[in-house]
Amino acid sequence: MRTILVIACFVLLGCQQPAQQEGSADQKQTQSNETTATVKKIENVERNVQWQIARIQYFDHEGGFFGLVTEDNKRYLPLNLATEFQQHNAKVRFTGKTKPDVMTIKQWGTPFEIEKIEIIEKGVSRTELTH
């Protein structure tokens, strides 16, 4: 019984986190500001997408959805793709913003809000895909 108690004490002591050195409040605030600035800079860079060309692809898993696959294989999950553009393999020109903070049930691409979109080459309509 005594051996078990000694082993339990060592296990508990081994699980403790090491003590951290306390820095001055100014150092902590500076580090916090630098981290916040870095996060905001990354967010702003990733959010705006210039005009790009992509193919609209229909994926038949997770309930079925349309995605944009660019010429350099970036994948965007459009949150607001109008019905008239829901054409499998249509070639489009588009611009908009990524929405990295949006969660979806689709395990595919970066959530994306389309601002402008134009069809370059028609594809197969959604109704033709299901028949």
XYZ file of C-alpha atoms in Angstrom:
131
model
C 0.000 0.000 0.000
C 2.839 2.349 0.893
C 4.568 1.627 -2.436
C 1.414 2.503 -4.360
C 1.093 5.782 -2.451
C 4.714 6.729 -3.228
C 4.266 5.889 -6.925
C 1.034 7.907 -7.071
C 2.839 10.928 -5.561
C 5.600 10.717 -8.170
C 3.050 10.426 -10.987
C 1.147 13.472 -9.753
C 4.332 15.502 -9.344
C 5.423 14.527 -12.844
C 2.150 15.813 -14.305
C 2.585 19.333 -12.977
C 3.394 22.069 -15.465
C 6.752 23.775 -15.020
C 6.682 27.187 -13.410
C 6.817 30.013 -15.924
C 8.875 33.119 -15.515
C 6.827 36.204 -15.081
C 7.694 39.016 -17.459
C 6.756 42.608 -17.015
C 3.270 43.746 -17.983
C 4.790 45.831 -20.800
C 6.477 42.769 -22.331
C 3.254 40.773 -22.190
C 1.258 43.606 -23.771
C 3.847 44.021 -26.552
C 3.755 40.291 -27.321
C -0.041 40.344 -27.337
C -0.137 43.334 -29.711
C 2.377 41.691 -32.073
C 0.349 38.478 -32.163
C -2.892 40.359 -32.817
C -1.283 42.398 -35.609
C 0.073 39.235 -37.239
C -3.312 37.507 -37.097
C -5.091 40.537 -38.599
C -2.494 40.825 -41.380
C -2.889 37.151 -42.329
C -6.689 37.440 -42.212
C -6.741 40.457 -44.527
C -4.365 38.854 -47.035
C -6.424 35.670 -47.282
C -9.878 37.266 -47.401
C -9.857 39.216 -50.683
C -9.616 37.202 -53.894
C -8.900 38.967 -57.186
C -10.553 37.889 -60.431
C -9.815 34.228 -61.097
C -10.891 31.565 -63.552
C -12.279 28.269 -62.290
C -14.419 25.294 -63.184
C -17.618 24.740 -61.232
C -17.648 21.116 -60.123
C -20.561 19.170 -58.636
C -19.618 16.769 -55.840
C -22.140 14.074 -54.957
C -21.051 13.443 -51.370
C -22.195 15.002 -48.095
C -25.587 15.841 -49.608
C -24.139 17.126 -52.894
C -22.677 20.575 -53.489
C -20.963 22.781 -56.056
C -17.361 23.888 -55.645
C -14.994 26.167 -57.542
C -11.666 24.647 -58.631
C -9.251 27.265 -59.971
C -6.621 26.763 -62.652
C -3.970 26.457 -59.930
C -6.124 23.880 -58.053
C -7.330 26.125 -55.236
C -10.696 24.930 -53.971
C -13.402 27.356 -52.902
C -16.762 26.361 -51.425
C -19.200 29.056 -52.615
C -21.717 30.060 -49.950
C -23.924 32.009 -52.362
C -23.728 30.376 -55.808
C -26.900 31.399 -57.678
C -28.991 28.637 -59.275
C -28.221 29.839 -62.800
C -24.503 29.168 -62.180
C -25.007 25.685 -60.723
C -23.625 23.945 -63.809
C -21.172 21.066 -63.548
C -17.930 21.759 -65.416
C -18.884 25.338 -66.347
C -15.897 27.640 -66.749
C -16.352 30.922 -64.868
C -14.583 34.124 -63.969
C -15.221 35.270 -60.400
C -14.138 37.461 -57.509
C -15.089 37.595 -53.845
C -13.882 36.998 -50.320
C -12.804 33.924 -48.415
C -14.631 33.281 -45.157
C -12.158 31.269 -43.062
C -14.192 31.842 -39.904
C -17.316 30.153 -41.369
C -17.901 26.492 -40.506
C -19.778 24.183 -42.891
C -20.676 20.495 -42.935
C -18.782 20.098 -46.199
C -15.252 18.793 -45.697
C -14.010 20.500 -48.835
C -12.393 23.795 -49.833
C -12.363 27.245 -48.256
C -15.760 28.839 -47.614
C -16.170 31.653 -50.126
C -18.609 34.511 -50.737
C -18.941 35.367 -54.426
C -19.161 39.077 -55.220
C -19.190 38.842 -59.037
C -19.288 35.854 -61.366
C -19.473 35.454 -65.164
C -19.868 32.314 -67.272
C -17.117 31.835 -69.859
C -18.212 28.365 -70.980
C -21.501 26.640 -70.119
C -21.612 23.355 -68.267
C -24.222 20.703 -67.482
C -27.190 22.042 -65.492
C -28.103 20.646 -62.104
C -31.341 19.109 -63.413
C -29.433 17.247 -66.142
C -27.042 15.839 -63.540
C -29.793 14.194 -61.492
C -31.449 12.446 -64.481
